[in-house]
Amino acid sequence: MNNFIYETPTKVYFGKDEELKVGKIIAEFHPKKVLVHFGGNSARKSGLLDKVENCLREENISFVELGGVVANPELPLVREGIELGKKEGVDFVLAVGGGSVLDSSKAIANGLANPEVDVWDFHCGKAVPQKTLPKGAILTLAAAGSEMSSSCVISNPKTGEKRGCNGLFNRMNFAIEDPVLTYTVSPYQTACGAVDIAMHTIERYFCPGEDTYLTDSIAEAVIKSVRKAAGDCLKNPEDYTARANMMWASSLAHNGLTQCGREFQLVVHQLEHEVSGMYPEVAHGAGLAALWCSWARYVYKANINRWLQYASNVWGLDIDFEHPEKTIETAIDMQEQYYASIGMPIGLKELGVKEDDLAKLALDCSRNKTRSLIGYKPLAYEDILVIYQMAYERG
């Protein structure tokens, strides 16, 4: 087991009607003015924004609002939020929405706290935030795990780039998680969320590291629980137990718990970021589903034992020790069939990706052939291109 630091400073308020505490929770930070950041009209139509506003007014907390966050949150709105925050004297950011809203809020908080730096420089690796504003979240979608993660991913529509900025400064001070708020999530977005949640842990599972059987057991439980919860949510969108387990899994899958003792890089996420950066209409979870099985088929021979453990413990397969590769390939096939069964794509063609763009995707993912993605089988430009080609040919 590798050395590691595990720190999760986010305080979670979990359960029905916990969002009604938001005013009292924020009052503990003594803010001068709060920026309430959200996505589209659903937050208003559902009555959630009205509840939030009333809670803030009850505590005499001043606030200003900014909506308009889209899937794959974009840099122009982040910059608009920073300028609005400067003008209004904002010193606290409250995200009301899913992972895109939360990431946009994190970027705004970083930009406001470091006004001398262009916020995009944080996502290009040119600078690191030296401080940030306090921030909290009311979660309305179980998917990205941004409510407890140290990551923040923003898209730049001008360049077609989608880049992450990672660090403790991105941790929310608190997250309110009421599963009831996810009842109206569409079947498609529910399925996308299930893929993203599980993938946060599946990818950690296949990062290099040995002798992590406790971490492995936690990871396997998260992966299987998400699969069950997603199925129950799709059968009955108002199944509180299923929505609750899926929402909590979202947080545990991406708060660092399932990587303890292992190296860390979300490799398939890196592959997908290029796809939804170039094709912003692609839902992140759908992009992951379209790529994972091709990546798995390309890399599994680099660590047969690890993949046999996954096939046995996650998919319940008996190991064929004479033909171990068949067991692994069966597990990958089962995962691919599962994606198809919940309405997820299993190839890039289904997402509208053009074959002519594959080389550009690989070039961008490899940073013009200057980086390799980590793993038991490191992936350089040529490897990345092959995976994109394999994924294009699926489906």
GROMACS .gro file of C-alpha atoms in nm:
model
  395
    1MET     CA    1   0.000   0.000   0.000
    2ASN     CA    2   0.138   0.339  -0.104
    3ASN     CA    3   0.163   0.632   0.137
    4PHE     CA    4  -0.137   0.864   0.119
    5ILE     CA    5  -0.306   1.164   0.276
    6TYR     CA    6  -0.682   1.140   0.316
    7GLU     CA    7  -0.862   1.463   0.395
    8THR     CA    8  -1.232   1.532   0.340
    9PRO     CA    9  -1.318   1.866   0.502
   10THR     CA   10  -1.666   1.891   0.347
   11LYS     CA   11  -1.946   1.873   0.603
   12VAL     CA   12  -2.243   1.680   0.464
   13TYR     CA   13  -2.606   1.740   0.561
   14PHE     CA   14  -2.789   1.436   0.424
   15GLY     CA   15  -3.162   1.364   0.407
   16LYS     CA   16  -3.509   1.501   0.342
   17ASP     CA   17  -3.556   1.877   0.375
   18GLU     CA   18  -3.196   1.940   0.479
   19GLU     CA   19  -3.187   2.223   0.223
   20LEU     CA   20  -3.415   2.421   0.454
   21LYS     CA   21  -3.116   2.463   0.687
   22VAL     CA   22  -2.909   2.645   0.426
   23GLY     CA   23  -2.964   2.992   0.570
   24LYS     CA   24  -2.851   2.895   0.918
   25ILE     CA   25  -2.556   2.700   0.778
   26ILE     CA   26  -2.431   2.992   0.569
   27ALA     CA   27  -2.489   3.237   0.853
   28GLU     CA   28  -2.209   3.059   1.042
   29PHE     CA   29  -1.966   3.199   0.781
   30HIS     CA   30  -2.085   3.560   0.841
   31PRO     CA   31  -2.091   3.651   0.471
   32LYS     CA   32  -2.141   4.004   0.340
   33LYS     CA   33  -2.302   3.879   0.021
   34VAL     CA   34  -2.365   3.536  -0.128
   35LEU     CA   35  -2.357   3.445  -0.496
   36VAL     CA   36  -2.630   3.187  -0.561
   37HIS     CA   37  -2.519   3.001  -0.874
   38PHE     CA   38  -2.747   2.763  -1.064
   39GLY     CA   39  -2.827   2.613  -1.402
   40GLY     CA   40  -3.151   2.643  -1.597
   41ASN     CA   41  -3.516   2.706  -1.525
   42SER     CA   42  -3.572   2.378  -1.342
   43ALA     CA   43  -3.423   2.517  -1.021
   44ARG     CA   44  -3.682   2.795  -1.030
   45LYS     CA   45  -3.976   2.587  -1.152
   46SER     CA   46  -3.919   2.323  -0.886
   47GLY     CA   47  -3.946   2.586  -0.613
   48LEU     CA   48  -3.598   2.511  -0.485
   49LEU     CA   49  -3.459   2.857  -0.556
   50ASP     CA   50  -3.755   3.016  -0.379
   51LYS     CA   51  -3.681   2.801  -0.073
   52VAL     CA   52  -3.314   2.900  -0.082
   53GLU     CA   53  -3.397   3.269  -0.113
   54ASN     CA   54  -3.643   3.252   0.177
   55CYS     CA   55  -3.386   3.075   0.394
   56LEU     CA   56  -3.128   3.343   0.321
   57ARG     CA   57  -3.373   3.626   0.388
   58GLU     CA   58  -3.473   3.472   0.720
   59GLU     CA   59  -3.110   3.505   0.828
   60ASN     CA   60  -3.078   3.856   0.680
   61ILE     CA   61  -2.816   3.736   0.433
   62SER     CA   62  -2.774   3.947   0.121
   63PHE     CA   63  -2.739   3.761  -0.206
   64VAL     CA   64  -2.712   3.796  -0.581
   65GLU     CA   65  -2.792   3.526  -0.835
   66LEU     CA   66  -2.639   3.396  -1.156
   67GLY     CA   67  -2.795   3.116  -1.359
   68GLY     CA   68  -2.722   2.968  -1.698
   69VAL     CA   69  -2.475   2.689  -1.622
   70VAL     CA   70  -2.483   2.420  -1.893
   71ALA     CA   71  -2.357   2.064  -1.898
   72ASN     CA   72  -1.980   2.079  -1.940
   73PRO     CA   73  -1.966   2.421  -1.766
   74GLU     CA   74  -1.807   2.694  -1.971
   75LEU     CA   75  -1.540   2.954  -1.908
   76PRO     CA   76  -1.738   3.262  -2.027
   77LEU     CA   77  -2.001   3.214  -1.755
   78VAL     CA   78  -1.727   3.161  -1.496
   79ARG     CA   79  -1.573   3.491  -1.598
   80GLU     CA   80  -1.916   3.655  -1.584
   81GLY     CA   81  -1.960   3.521  -1.232
   82ILE     CA   82  -1.622   3.656  -1.127
   83GLU     CA   83  -1.703   4.003  -1.261
   84LEU     CA   84  -2.046   3.997  -1.096
   85GLY     CA   85  -1.887   3.887  -0.770
   86LYS     CA   86  -1.635   4.171  -0.780
   87LYS     CA   87  -1.906   4.427  -0.851
   88GLU     CA   88  -2.137   4.300  -0.576
   89GLY     CA   89  -1.873   4.230  -0.310
   90VAL     CA   90  -1.946   3.856  -0.297
   91ASP     CA   91  -1.753   3.662  -0.034
   92PHE     CA   92  -1.942   3.329  -0.038
   93VAL     CA   93  -2.057   3.110  -0.328
   94LEU     CA   94  -2.356   2.878  -0.303
   95ALA     CA   95  -2.403   2.621  -0.582
   96VAL     CA   96  -2.756   2.493  -0.640
   97GLY     CA   97  -2.751   2.212  -0.893
   98GLY     CA   98  -2.546   1.922  -1.022
   99GLY     CA   99  -2.178   1.878  -1.088
  100SER     CA  100  -2.161   2.137  -1.365
  101VAL     CA  101  -2.300   2.405  -1.135
  102LEU     CA  102  -2.069   2.298  -0.855
  103ASP     CA  103  -1.760   2.308  -1.077
  104SER     CA  104  -1.857   2.648  -1.216
  105SER     CA  105  -1.902   2.772  -0.859
  106LYS     CA  106  -1.560   2.641  -0.757
  107ALA     CA  107  -1.397   2.819  -1.048
  108ILE     CA  108  -1.576   3.144  -0.962
  109ALA     CA  109  -1.467   3.115  -0.598
  110ASN     CA  110  -1.107   3.060  -0.707
  111GLY     CA  111  -1.121   3.351  -0.951
  112LEU     CA  112  -1.270   3.592  -0.700
  113ALA     CA  113  -1.011   3.504  -0.436
  114ASN     CA  114  -0.720   3.545  -0.681
  115PRO     CA  115  -0.821   3.843  -0.897
  116GLU     CA  116  -0.467   3.901  -1.020
  117VAL     CA  117  -0.470   3.570  -1.214
  118ASP     CA  118  -0.681   3.472  -1.515
  119VAL     CA  119  -0.896   3.185  -1.390
  120TRP     CA  120  -0.825   2.977  -1.703
  121ASP     CA  121  -0.455   2.970  -1.605
  122PHE     CA  122  -0.555   2.749  -1.310
  123HIS     CA  123  -0.697   2.495  -1.554
  124CYS     CA  124  -0.400   2.509  -1.791
  125GLY     CA  125  -0.149   2.443  -1.513
  126LYS     CA  126   0.005   2.788  -1.543
  127ALA     CA  127  -0.091   2.890  -1.189
  128VAL     CA  128  -0.230   2.744  -0.866
  129PRO     CA  129  -0.494   2.918  -0.653
  130GLN     CA  130  -0.334   3.050  -0.337
  131LYS     CA  131  -0.671   3.089  -0.167
  132THR     CA  132  -1.040   3.059  -0.240
  133LEU     CA  133  -1.375   3.180  -0.113
  134PRO     CA  134  -1.585   2.968   0.120
  135LYS     CA  135  -1.849   2.778  -0.073
  136GLY     CA  136  -2.130   2.530  -0.030
  137ALA     CA  137  -2.363   2.321  -0.240
  138ILE     CA  138  -2.720   2.204  -0.256
  139LEU     CA  139  -2.697   1.895  -0.473
  140THR     CA  140  -2.971   1.816  -0.723
  141LEU     CA  141  -2.804   1.543  -0.929
  142ALA     CA  142  -2.612   1.233  -0.821
  143ALA     CA  143  -2.330   1.201  -1.071
  144ALA     CA  144  -2.011   1.406  -1.070
  145GLY     CA  145  -1.921   1.381  -0.702
  146SER     CA  146  -1.809   1.743  -0.710
  147GLU     CA  147  -1.984   1.800  -0.377
  148MET     CA  148  -1.695   1.629  -0.196
  149SER     CA  149  -1.419   1.615  -0.456
  150SER     CA  150  -1.106   1.826  -0.494
  151SER     CA  151  -1.158   1.862  -0.869
  152CYS     CA  152  -1.306   2.132  -1.088
  153VAL     CA  153  -1.346   2.088  -1.465
  154ILE     CA  154  -1.426   2.374  -1.701
  155SER     CA  155  -1.464   2.388  -2.081
  156ASN     CA  156  -1.328   2.665  -2.299
  157PRO     CA  157  -1.561   2.685  -2.602
  158LYS     CA  158  -1.321   2.914  -2.784
  159THR     CA  159  -1.043   2.653  -2.792
  160GLY     CA  160  -1.250   2.335  -2.758
  161GLU     CA  161  -1.050   2.240  -2.447
  162LYS     CA  162  -1.191   2.085  -2.130
  163ARG     CA  163  -0.945   2.107  -1.843
  164GLY     CA  164  -0.938   2.018  -1.476
  165CYS     CA  165  -0.795   2.204  -1.181
  166ASN     CA  166  -0.735   1.993  -0.871
  167GLY     CA  167  -0.652   2.076  -0.513
  168LEU     CA  168  -0.781   2.102  -0.157
  169PHE     CA  169  -0.898   2.457  -0.233
  170ASN     CA  170  -1.177   2.302  -0.443
  171ARG     CA  171  -1.341   2.121  -0.152
  172MET     CA  172  -1.684   2.252  -0.063
  173ASN     CA  173  -1.719   2.372   0.296
  174PHE     CA  174  -2.052   2.194   0.311
  175ALA     CA  175  -2.282   1.992   0.089
  176ILE     CA  176  -2.656   1.948   0.138
  177GLU     CA  177  -2.779   1.620  -0.008
  178ASP     CA  178  -3.154   1.563  -0.017
  179PRO     CA  179  -3.233   1.260  -0.237
  180VAL     CA  180  -3.585   1.393  -0.298
  181LEU     CA  181  -3.432   1.671  -0.509
  182THR     CA  182  -3.322   1.408  -0.762
  183TYR     CA  183  -3.670   1.258  -0.818
  184THR     CA  184  -3.724   1.461  -1.136
  185VAL     CA  185  -3.390   1.372  -1.297
  186SER     CA  186  -3.461   1.218  -1.638
  187PRO     CA  187  -3.387   0.850  -1.705
  188TYR     CA  188  -3.108   0.947  -1.944
  189GLN     CA  189  -2.937   1.175  -1.693
  190THR     CA  190  -2.991   0.918  -1.419
  191ALA     CA  191  -2.809   0.662  -1.633
  192CYS     CA  192  -2.532   0.910  -1.717
  193GLY     CA  193  -2.494   0.978  -1.346
  194ALA     CA  194  -2.468   0.609  -1.265
  195VAL     CA  195  -2.189   0.567  -1.519
  196ASP     CA  196  -1.997   0.868  -1.387
  197ILE     CA  197  -2.031   0.766  -1.022
  198ALA     CA  198  -1.913   0.411  -1.080
  199MET     CA  199  -1.638   0.525  -1.316
  200HIS     CA  200  -1.484   0.749  -1.051
  201THR     CA  201  -1.421   0.435  -0.848
  202ILE     CA  202  -1.361   0.186  -1.131
  203GLU     CA  203  -1.080   0.400  -1.268
  204ARG     CA  204  -0.919   0.428  -0.927
  205TYR     CA  205  -0.948   0.050  -0.895
  206PHE     CA  206  -0.720   0.007  -1.196
  207CYS     CA  207  -0.459   0.263  -1.099
  208PRO     CA  208  -0.125   0.110  -0.996
  209GLY     CA  209  -0.100  -0.008  -0.636
  210GLU     CA  210  -0.076  -0.332  -0.442
  211ASP     CA  211  -0.201  -0.478  -0.114
  212THR     CA  212  -0.502  -0.248  -0.085
  213TYR     CA  213  -0.764  -0.509  -0.006
  214LEU     CA  214  -0.959  -0.282   0.231
  215THR     CA  215  -0.974  -0.002  -0.027
  216ASP     CA  216  -1.063  -0.264  -0.289
  217SER     CA  217  -1.353  -0.395  -0.083
  218ILE     CA  218  -1.493  -0.044  -0.034
  219ALA     CA  219  -1.455   0.024  -0.406
  220GLU     CA  220  -1.628  -0.298  -0.507
  221ALA     CA  221  -1.919  -0.221  -0.275
  222VAL     CA  222  -1.959   0.128  -0.423
  223ILE     CA  223  -1.954  -0.004  -0.781
  224LYS     CA  224  -2.212  -0.275  -0.715
  225SER     CA  225  -2.433  -0.048  -0.505
  226VAL     CA  226  -2.448   0.210  -0.783
  227ARG     CA  227  -2.551  -0.056  -1.033
  228LYS     CA  228  -2.838  -0.169  -0.809
  229ALA     CA  229  -2.945   0.183  -0.714
  230ALA     CA  230  -2.947   0.299  -1.076
  231GLY     CA  231  -3.164   0.007  -1.180
  232ASP     CA  232  -3.411   0.080  -0.901
  233CYS     CA  233  -3.417   0.453  -0.987
  234LEU     CA  234  -3.493   0.377  -1.350
  235LYS     CA  235  -3.781   0.151  -1.247
  236ASN     CA  236  -3.919   0.401  -0.999
  237PRO     CA  237  -3.781   0.758  -1.009
  238GLU     CA  238  -3.925   0.831  -0.664
  239ASP     CA  239  -3.766   0.534  -0.487
  240TYR     CA  240  -3.614   0.722  -0.193
  241THR     CA  241  -3.388   0.437  -0.087
  242ALA     CA  242  -3.242   0.402  -0.436
  243ARG     CA  243  -3.197   0.778  -0.483
  244ALA     CA  244  -3.037   0.806  -0.139
  245ASN     CA  245  -2.788   0.527  -0.201
  246MET     CA  246  -2.701   0.667  -0.541
  247MET     CA  247  -2.650   1.016  -0.401
  248TRP     CA  248  -2.425   0.896  -0.119
  249ALA     CA  249  -2.230   0.679  -0.361
  250SER     CA  250  -2.171   0.989  -0.574
  251SER     CA  251  -1.992   1.150  -0.280
  252LEU     CA  252  -1.793   0.845  -0.169
  253ALA     CA  253  -1.682   0.756  -0.521
  254HIS     CA  254  -1.500   1.086  -0.574
  255ASN     CA  255  -1.389   1.209  -0.231
  256GLY     CA  256  -1.065   1.006  -0.231
  257LEU     CA  257  -1.181   0.715  -0.019
  258THR     CA  258  -1.167   0.456  -0.297
  259GLN     CA  259  -0.812   0.547  -0.402
  260CYS     CA  260  -0.634   0.526  -0.066
  261GLY     CA  261  -0.302   0.348  -0.110
  262ARG     CA  262  -0.309   0.357  -0.490
  263GLU     CA  263  -0.177   0.595  -0.754
  264PHE     CA  264  -0.433   0.828  -0.898
  265GLN     CA  265  -0.534   0.947  -1.241
  266LEU     CA  266  -0.879   0.913  -1.395
  267VAL     CA  267  -0.754   0.789  -1.730
  268VAL     CA  268  -1.086   0.733  -1.906
  269HIS     CA  269  -1.200   1.071  -1.778
  270GLN     CA  270  -0.899   1.223  -1.953
  271LEU     CA  271  -1.000   1.049  -2.275
  272GLU     CA  272  -1.359   1.166  -2.235
  273HIS     CA  273  -1.276   1.526  -2.154
  274GLU     CA  274  -1.134   1.567  -2.502
  275VAL     CA  275  -1.454   1.427  -2.655
  276SER     CA  276  -1.698   1.651  -2.467
  277GLY     CA  277  -1.456   1.942  -2.501
  278MET     CA  278  -1.474   1.911  -2.880
  279TYR     CA  279  -1.840   1.802  -2.877
  280PRO     CA  280  -2.001   1.998  -2.590
  281GLU     CA  281  -2.339   1.838  -2.655
  282VAL     CA  282  -2.200   1.504  -2.533
  283ALA     CA  283  -2.305   1.421  -2.177
  284HIS     CA  284  -2.002   1.330  -1.970
  285GLY     CA  285  -2.142   0.999  -1.843
  286ALA     CA  286  -2.240   0.895  -2.194
  287GLY     CA  287  -1.889   0.971  -2.317
  288LEU     CA  288  -1.741   0.757  -2.043
  289ALA     CA  289  -1.967   0.465  -2.133
  290ALA     CA  290  -1.867   0.496  -2.498
  291LEU     CA  291  -1.496   0.477  -2.412
  292TRP     CA  292  -1.448   0.254  -2.108
  293CYS     CA  293  -1.492  -0.089  -2.265
  294SER     CA  294  -1.251  -0.012  -2.549
  295TRP     CA  295  -0.996   0.116  -2.299
  296ALA     CA  296  -1.047  -0.198  -2.088
  297ARG     CA  297  -0.994  -0.433  -2.383
  298TYR     CA  298  -0.676  -0.246  -2.476
  299VAL     CA  299  -0.510  -0.245  -2.133
  300TYR     CA  300  -0.627  -0.551  -1.937
  301LYS     CA  301  -0.338  -0.781  -2.034
  302ALA     CA  302  -0.099  -0.553  -1.845
  303ASN     CA  303  -0.236  -0.690  -1.514
  304ILE     CA  304  -0.436  -1.010  -1.558
  305ASN     CA  305  -0.471  -1.076  -1.183
  306ARG     CA  306  -0.619  -0.735  -1.112
  307TRP     CA  307  -0.876  -0.778  -1.386
  308LEU     CA  308  -0.963  -1.129  -1.268
  309GLN     CA  309  -1.033  -0.985  -0.924
  310TYR     CA  310  -1.266  -0.730  -1.081
  311ALA     CA  311  -1.442  -0.995  -1.290
  312SER     CA  312  -1.494  -1.214  -0.985
  313ASN     CA  313  -1.575  -0.959  -0.715
  314VAL     CA  314  -1.776  -0.707  -0.918
  315TRP     CA  315  -1.942  -0.924  -1.182
  316GLY     CA  316  -1.956  -1.249  -0.987
  317LEU     CA  317  -1.780  -1.460  -1.249
  318ASP     CA  318  -1.609  -1.790  -1.179
  319ILE     CA  319  -1.248  -1.767  -1.292
  320ASP     CA  320  -1.137  -1.990  -1.576
  321PHE     CA  321  -0.775  -2.039  -1.469
  322GLU     CA  322  -0.688  -2.219  -1.791
  323HIS     CA  323  -0.821  -1.932  -2.000
  324PRO     CA  324  -0.816  -1.627  -1.768
  325GLU     CA  325  -0.846  -1.382  -2.055
  326LYS     CA  326  -1.187  -1.527  -2.143
  327THR     CA  327  -1.311  -1.448  -1.792
  328ILE     CA  328  -1.194  -1.089  -1.819
  329GLU     CA  329  -1.338  -1.044  -2.166
  330THR     CA  330  -1.669  -1.178  -2.040
  331ALA     CA  331  -1.671  -0.922  -1.759
  332ILE     CA  332  -1.600  -0.640  -2.003
  333ASP     CA  333  -1.875  -0.768  -2.232
  334MET     CA  334  -2.115  -0.776  -1.935
  335GLN     CA  335  -2.032  -0.415  -1.850
  336GLU     CA  336  -2.086  -0.314  -2.212
  337GLN     CA  337  -2.421  -0.493  -2.219
  338TYR     CA  338  -2.516  -0.321  -1.895
  339TYR     CA  339  -2.445   0.020  -2.049
  340ALA     CA  340  -2.661  -0.063  -2.349
  341SER     CA  341  -2.941  -0.187  -2.120
  342ILE     CA  342  -2.967   0.151  -1.943
  343GLY     CA  343  -2.960   0.349  -2.266
  344MET     CA  344  -2.594   0.441  -2.270
  345PRO     CA  345  -2.379   0.438  -2.584
  346ILE     CA  346  -2.107   0.176  -2.629
  347GLY     CA  347  -1.919   0.356  -2.905
  348LEU     CA  348  -1.826   0.704  -3.022
  349LYS     CA  349  -2.033   0.688  -3.341
  350GLU     CA  350  -2.346   0.692  -3.128
  351LEU     CA  351  -2.235   1.028  -2.991
  352GLY     CA  352  -2.183   1.182  -3.332
  353VAL     CA  353  -1.804   1.182  -3.313
  354LYS     CA  354  -1.643   1.201  -3.656
  355GLU     CA  355  -1.366   0.964  -3.757
  356ASP     CA  356  -1.163   1.253  -3.894
  357ASP     CA  357  -1.146   1.402  -3.542
  358LEU     CA  358  -0.990   1.099  -3.372
  359ALA     CA  359  -0.629   1.198  -3.437
  360LYS     CA  360  -0.694   1.550  -3.305
  361LEU     CA  361  -0.856   1.404  -2.993
  362ALA     CA  362  -0.551   1.185  -2.931
  363LEU     CA  363  -0.313   1.472  -2.996
  364ASP     CA  364  -0.494   1.695  -2.749
  365CYS     CA  365  -0.523   1.420  -2.487
  366SER     CA  366  -0.149   1.352  -2.510
  367ARG     CA  367  -0.080   1.726  -2.496
  368ASN     CA  368   0.081   1.718  -2.838
  369LYS     CA  369   0.258   1.391  -2.759
  370THR     CA  370   0.422   1.529  -2.444
  371ARG     CA  371   0.241   1.324  -2.179
  372SER     CA  372   0.135   0.966  -2.117
  373LEU     CA  373  -0.163   0.862  -1.906
  374ILE     CA  374  -0.065   0.648  -1.609
  375GLY     CA  375  -0.170   0.291  -1.543
  376TYR     CA  376  -0.041  -0.064  -1.544
  377LYS     CA  377  -0.015   0.007  -1.916
  378PRO     CA  378   0.084   0.372  -1.966
  379LEU     CA  379  -0.082   0.534  -2.266
  380ALA     CA  380   0.113   0.755  -2.505
  381TYR     CA  381  -0.030   0.925  -2.814
  382GLU     CA  382  -0.027   0.609  -3.028
  383ASP     CA  383  -0.209   0.409  -2.757
  384ILE     CA  384  -0.466   0.680  -2.704
  385LEU     CA  385  -0.537   0.697  -3.076
  386VAL     CA  386  -0.592   0.321  -3.093
  387ILE     CA  387  -0.843   0.339  -2.806
  388TYR     CA  388  -1.035   0.618  -2.978
  389GLN     CA  389  -1.037   0.412  -3.297
  390MET     CA  390  -1.159   0.102  -3.113
  391ALA     CA  391  -1.434   0.305  -2.947
  392TYR     CA  392  -1.533   0.455  -3.280
  393GLU     CA  393  -1.577   0.109  -3.430
  394ARG     CA  394  -1.803  -0.014  -3.148
  395GLY     CA  395  -2.179   0.007  -3.165
   0.00000   0.00000   0.00000
